Amino acid sequence: MPKFVILWTDVAIWLLLVALVAYAWSVARKPNLAANWGKVFRSAPALSSSLVLVACLLVTLADSVHFRAALPPTAGTPSATVAYDARVQSLLDAALSRLVESRESTYSVPLAYVGFTKESLEVDGHVQRVAPRLKFGGAHLGDPAAQWSSDVLTRTVVGAVTGLVAGILLCVLLVAGVARARRESWRTCWGRIRRHETPVPWQAACWTLLALSVPVGVVVSLMGHYHVFGTDITGNDVLYQTLKSIRTAFVIGTLATLATLPLAVVLGIMAGYFKGWVDELIQYLYTVLSSIPNILLIAACVLMVQVFLDKHPELFETGVERADLKLFLLCAVLGLTGWAGLCRLLRGETLKLRELEYVQAATAFGVSPLRIMVRHIFPNVAHLMLIVTVLEFSALILYEAVLSYVGVGVDPSMNSFGGMINFARNEMSRDPVVWWPFAAAFVFMVTLVLAANLFADGVRDAFDPRARAFRPRPLTAHKKPA
């Protein structure tokens, strides 16, 4: 039985998942909220991007269950004594154990069977500078020069076909679920989806599932025998690093965004409702905060956290726990230094709401200011909180890359897109260029940020009353043959 390790960010991620499920259940019971979210998913880009975000969320959840494996008993020790591995693993690490164990000596090009750096080896009695065979990549090939191209092509085709079949099965399950919800036959529902006659563009969701499943099938088919994205300077698999970086991006994007809400909401509503000296004091606070360069302020806070962690090593059993606490505190620092924008926005909205008739009537009837702010002001600014939260998610992912690039981001032992880009600085200046670590981090980060931005656009259009009017897609009537 493994020993489970509870990390700060693991608890936060799972609590957020519970809160998300509870919010979805609440939305299902409120017709107004359900109608607004229905508008979000009637947008094909928002629906497709939500599937990409769900796939990244599944990777994050698999990487948020940590444990230490039990070691086999040694001779001479009591049977009741159980020793545990010093390494902390996650479910994602266990699933990708082949990639973790397939460490090479140094760089290797994607899908290569020889190393990137040449070494002096004895060939036919002569010392020559040649690229050595990799220890794991292409190790199953007896004659790599003759078998490599056909083997890669065969595995790519098999993986693409397998992924396509899996994607079609997911589409069938999706259509079956829609048909059951609409109480229609499967054939009728599929016909309506194919002719774009459903309010929600399920056809876009099907194409997205196919677009995700085919590359995943190809990667799964190849990664057991090759390094799909190559290896870095230490010989570690780049694909493994990019998948591990997804969790770091999600933690930064969600926790740092949510950390801004308490101060921004409380101070913004108070400033707009009470006005007077309360408003002036709060304006002074966020004006001073906004006048300080964010990078310098965050760097100072992170260095203070670093000093605390260095002086208290006894608080952590493993290096993973130390790196995780630094990540958690970095999210708190980003939240405590980034609440000024949302606070200013909520203050302006509250100034308008406090002058409306229903708020004036509540004040005339003697309702307390706290009850007015909670029952009347807060629900009417909630859409602004939601929009800003979703928009800031992608911005903070990019912000983490900048912070890691300047050396004040996450712990160097933790995988992140910013860390990969930071390490790629020297690699891009080599001759020949080591381009694949930077390219892998760039593609994965752009995919995640683009999906978050498209989903944020859908949320803004649906919830912001000042955004462009949502125009439903006209349904084309299906004409029956005469």
Short mmCIF file of C-alpha atoms in Angstrom, two decimals, residues 98 133-144 147-148 151-152 155 222 224-226:
data_model
loop_
_atom_site.label_atom_id
_atom_site.label_comp_id
_atom_site.label_asym_id
_atom_site.label_seq_id
_atom_site.Cartn_x
_atom_site.Cartn_y
_atom_site.Cartn_z
CA ARG A 98 8.14 4.38 -19.41
CA ARG A 133 22.88 4.83 -30.31
CA LEU A 134 20.31 5.89 -27.76
CA LYS A 135 19.74 3.65 -24.78
CA PHE A 136 15.93 3.64 -25.12
CA GLY A 137 14.91 5.51 -28.27
CA GLY A 138 14.69 3.00 -31.11
CA ALA A 139 16.35 0.31 -28.99
CA HIS A 140 13.98 -2.33 -30.43
CA LEU A 141 15.37 -1.85 -33.94
CA GLY A 142 17.95 -4.41 -35.09
CA ASP A 143 19.02 -2.46 -38.17
CA PRO A 144 17.92 1.13 -37.48
CA GLN A 147 14.02 -0.23 -40.29
CA TRP A 148 13.54 3.23 -38.73
CA ASP A 151 8.71 1.43 -38.18
CA VAL A 152 7.86 5.08 -37.47
CA ARG A 155 3.33 3.06 -35.70
CA LEU A 222 5.16 6.12 -30.56
CA GLY A 224 6.73 3.52 -25.88
CA HIS A 225 9.58 3.13 -28.36
CA TYR A 226 10.80 6.66 -29.18
#
